[in-house]
Amino acid sequence: MKKIAIIIDDFQLATKIVDAVGYLGGESIFPDQNKNLQWKADLIIVDLDCEKNTGFNQIKKYLKSQADVNIIGCAKRVSKSLRKEAITAGCKMVLTKSSLSRNISSLLMGFNS
């Protein structure tokens, strides 16, 4: 398993992701979004419901410093326009938070290969 950066405000979902990453032998990090990107991750899971829509700004910033990183965006509700905006910003996948929660282990295994 690889290093997973978790940028999610939802404590319960973040905890579930950390548990799944640990079970699969990976490492979870919670990067400080206000500092320089001195960390590296193989996968970034970002909350698109962040206040002030900073999720999209963060995605663009990550891709500038880590062009080969995979990004999964999640939101409580995913509309066609949100999905399109997230994919355009650089997300490989855009899921509802409930879908991410239900499928986190299989998603992580898929990105591990």
PDB file of C-alpha atoms in Angstrom:
ATOM      1  CA  MET A   1       0.000   0.000   0.000  1.00  0.00           C
ATOM      2  CA  LYS A   2       1.092   3.506  -0.686  1.00  0.00           C
ATOM      3  CA  LYS A   3       0.957   6.900   1.012  1.00  0.00           C
ATOM      4  CA  ILE A   4      -2.523   8.419   1.031  1.00  0.00           C
ATOM      5  CA  ALA A   5      -3.124  12.117   1.699  1.00  0.00           C
ATOM      6  CA  ILE A   6      -6.524  12.738   3.274  1.00  0.00           C
ATOM      7  CA  ILE A   7      -7.955  16.223   2.935  1.00  0.00           C
ATOM      8  CA  ILE A   8     -11.452  15.753   4.279  1.00  0.00           C
ATOM      9  CA  ASP A   9     -13.362  17.769   6.870  1.00  0.00           C
ATOM     10  CA  ASP A  10     -15.742  14.864   7.624  1.00  0.00           C
ATOM     11  CA  PHE A  11     -14.176  13.249  10.716  1.00  0.00           C
ATOM     12  CA  GLN A  12     -16.144   9.996  10.466  1.00  0.00           C
ATOM     13  CA  LEU A  13     -15.241   9.464   6.804  1.00  0.00           C
ATOM     14  CA  ALA A  14     -11.600  10.394   7.381  1.00  0.00           C
ATOM     15  CA  THR A  15     -11.420   7.875  10.235  1.00  0.00           C
ATOM     16  CA  LYS A  16     -12.860   5.141   8.024  1.00  0.00           C
ATOM     17  CA  ILE A  17     -10.288   5.921   5.314  1.00  0.00           C
ATOM     18  CA  VAL A  18      -7.422   5.877   7.838  1.00  0.00           C
ATOM     19  CA  ASP A  19      -8.598   2.488   9.131  1.00  0.00           C
ATOM     20  CA  ALA A  20      -8.779   1.034   5.609  1.00  0.00           C
ATOM     21  CA  VAL A  21      -5.359   2.419   4.661  1.00  0.00           C
ATOM     22  CA  GLY A  22      -3.820   0.987   7.832  1.00  0.00           C
ATOM     23  CA  TYR A  23      -5.467  -2.393   7.295  1.00  0.00           C
ATOM     24  CA  LEU A  24      -3.959  -2.540   3.811  1.00  0.00           C
ATOM     25  CA  GLY A  25      -0.505  -1.613   5.128  1.00  0.00           C
ATOM     26  CA  GLY A  26      -0.410   1.943   3.841  1.00  0.00           C
ATOM     27  CA  GLU A  27       0.365   5.277   5.407  1.00  0.00           C
ATOM     28  CA  SER A  28      -2.161   8.079   5.916  1.00  0.00           C
ATOM     29  CA  ILE A  29      -1.139  11.703   6.090  1.00  0.00           C
ATOM     30  CA  PHE A  30      -3.162  14.825   6.809  1.00  0.00           C
ATOM     31  CA  PRO A  31      -1.240  17.582   5.038  1.00  0.00           C
ATOM     32  CA  ASP A  32      -1.501  21.179   6.155  1.00  0.00           C
ATOM     33  CA  GLN A  33      -3.259  22.834   3.245  1.00  0.00           C
ATOM     34  CA  ASN A  34      -1.789  26.238   4.064  1.00  0.00           C
ATOM     35  CA  LYS A  35       1.849  25.173   3.882  1.00  0.00           C
ATOM     36  CA  ASN A  36       4.052  24.382   0.927  1.00  0.00           C
ATOM     37  CA  LEU A  37       3.682  20.941  -0.564  1.00  0.00           C
ATOM     38  CA  GLN A  38       6.719  19.382   1.047  1.00  0.00           C
ATOM     39  CA  TRP A  39       4.989  16.027   1.273  1.00  0.00           C
ATOM     40  CA  LYS A  40       4.429  13.445  -1.432  1.00  0.00           C
ATOM     41  CA  ALA A  41       1.501  11.092  -1.795  1.00  0.00           C
ATOM     42  CA  ASP A  42       0.499   8.380  -4.231  1.00  0.00           C
ATOM     43  CA  LEU A  43      -3.191   9.135  -3.827  1.00  0.00           C
ATOM     44  CA  ILE A  44      -4.996  12.215  -2.554  1.00  0.00           C
ATOM     45  CA  ILE A  45      -8.578  12.074  -1.353  1.00  0.00           C
ATOM     46  CA  VAL A  46     -10.024  15.585  -1.277  1.00  0.00           C
ATOM     47  CA  ASP A  47     -13.325  16.916   0.028  1.00  0.00           C
ATOM     48  CA  LEU A  48     -15.067  18.968  -2.639  1.00  0.00           C
ATOM     49  CA  ASP A  49     -17.525  20.310  -0.038  1.00  0.00           C
ATOM     50  CA  CYS A  50     -14.838  22.477   1.589  1.00  0.00           C
ATOM     51  CA  GLU A  51     -15.854  26.007   2.494  1.00  0.00           C
ATOM     52  CA  LYS A  52     -15.111  28.624  -0.159  1.00  0.00           C
ATOM     53  CA  ASN A  53     -14.741  25.783  -2.695  1.00  0.00           C
ATOM     54  CA  THR A  54     -11.055  25.432  -1.844  1.00  0.00           C
ATOM     55  CA  GLY A  55     -11.110  21.789  -2.920  1.00  0.00           C
ATOM     56  CA  PHE A  56     -10.621  22.751  -6.562  1.00  0.00           C
ATOM     57  CA  ASN A  57      -7.853  25.213  -5.740  1.00  0.00           C
ATOM     58  CA  GLN A  58      -6.096  22.507  -3.728  1.00  0.00           C
ATOM     59  CA  ILE A  59      -6.368  20.005  -6.593  1.00  0.00           C
ATOM     60  CA  LYS A  60      -4.716  22.433  -9.008  1.00  0.00           C
ATOM     61  CA  LYS A  61      -1.973  23.186  -6.478  1.00  0.00           C
ATOM     62  CA  TYR A  62      -1.259  19.471  -5.895  1.00  0.00           C
ATOM     63  CA  LEU A  63      -1.045  18.768  -9.604  1.00  0.00           C
ATOM     64  CA  LYS A  64       1.507  21.549 -10.071  1.00  0.00           C
ATOM     65  CA  SER A  65       3.857  19.937  -7.568  1.00  0.00           C
ATOM     66  CA  GLN A  66       2.940  16.273  -8.115  1.00  0.00           C
ATOM     67  CA  ALA A  67       1.778  15.822 -11.695  1.00  0.00           C
ATOM     68  CA  ASP A  68       1.605  12.028 -11.438  1.00  0.00           C
ATOM     69  CA  VAL A  69      -0.590  11.892  -8.318  1.00  0.00           C
ATOM     70  CA  ASN A  70      -4.038  10.286  -8.437  1.00  0.00           C
ATOM     71  CA  ILE A  71      -6.831  12.350  -6.908  1.00  0.00           C
ATOM     72  CA  ILE A  72     -10.265  11.200  -5.767  1.00  0.00           C
ATOM     73  CA  GLY A  73     -12.782  13.953  -5.100  1.00  0.00           C
ATOM     74  CA  CYS A  74     -15.767  13.392  -2.855  1.00  0.00           C
ATOM     75  CA  ALA A  75     -18.848  15.385  -1.930  1.00  0.00           C
ATOM     76  CA  LYS A  76     -22.117  14.801  -0.119  1.00  0.00           C
ATOM     77  CA  ARG A  77     -23.953  15.189  -3.426  1.00  0.00           C
ATOM     78  CA  VAL A  78     -22.333  14.909  -6.844  1.00  0.00           C
ATOM     79  CA  SER A  79     -24.084  16.688  -9.687  1.00  0.00           C
ATOM     80  CA  LYS A  80     -23.078  16.434 -13.333  1.00  0.00           C
ATOM     81  CA  SER A  81     -21.605  19.929 -13.185  1.00  0.00           C
ATOM     82  CA  LEU A  82     -19.605  19.186 -10.015  1.00  0.00           C
ATOM     83  CA  ARG A  83     -18.277  15.954 -11.554  1.00  0.00           C
ATOM     84  CA  LYS A  84     -17.288  17.784 -14.750  1.00  0.00           C
ATOM     85  CA  GLU A  85     -15.571  20.590 -12.815  1.00  0.00           C
ATOM     86  CA  ALA A  86     -13.686  18.099 -10.617  1.00  0.00           C
ATOM     87  CA  ILE A  87     -12.534  15.968 -13.565  1.00  0.00           C
ATOM     88  CA  THR A  88     -11.432  19.123 -15.392  1.00  0.00           C
ATOM     89  CA  ALA A  89      -9.498  20.197 -12.282  1.00  0.00           C
ATOM     90  CA  GLY A  90      -7.661  16.863 -12.236  1.00  0.00           C
ATOM     91  CA  CYS A  91      -9.654  14.295 -10.265  1.00  0.00           C
ATOM     92  CA  LYS A  92      -9.445  10.734 -11.575  1.00  0.00           C
ATOM     93  CA  MET A  93     -12.711   9.890  -9.800  1.00  0.00           C
ATOM     94  CA  VAL A  94     -15.539  11.820  -8.192  1.00  0.00           C
ATOM     95  CA  LEU A  95     -17.731   9.978  -5.712  1.00  0.00           C
ATOM     96  CA  THR A  96     -20.367  10.739  -3.158  1.00  0.00           C
ATOM     97  CA  LYS A  97     -19.081  10.486   0.396  1.00  0.00           C
ATOM     98  CA  SER A  98     -21.432   7.557   1.063  1.00  0.00           C
ATOM     99  CA  SER A  99     -20.097   5.660  -1.964  1.00  0.00           C
ATOM    100  CA  LEU A 100     -16.505   6.390  -0.956  1.00  0.00           C
ATOM    101  CA  SER A 101     -17.249   5.165   2.561  1.00  0.00           C
ATOM    102  CA  ARG A 102     -18.814   1.905   1.320  1.00  0.00           C
ATOM    103  CA  ASN A 103     -16.112   1.173  -1.253  1.00  0.00           C
ATOM    104  CA  ILE A 104     -12.921   2.587   0.270  1.00  0.00           C
ATOM    105  CA  SER A 105     -11.077  -0.738   0.637  1.00  0.00           C
ATOM    106  CA  SER A 106     -11.664  -1.832  -2.961  1.00  0.00           C
ATOM    107  CA  LEU A 107     -10.815   1.649  -4.256  1.00  0.00           C
ATOM    108  CA  LEU A 108      -7.552   1.673  -2.324  1.00  0.00           C
ATOM    109  CA  MET A 109      -6.648  -1.788  -3.610  1.00  0.00           C
ATOM    110  CA  GLY A 110      -7.361  -0.603  -7.164  1.00  0.00           C
ATOM    111  CA  PHE A 111      -5.054   2.389  -6.808  1.00  0.00           C
ATOM    112  CA  ASN A 112      -2.420   0.200  -5.147  1.00  0.00           C
ATOM    113  CA  SER A 113      -1.875  -1.861  -8.285  1.00  0.00           C
TER     114      SER A 113
END
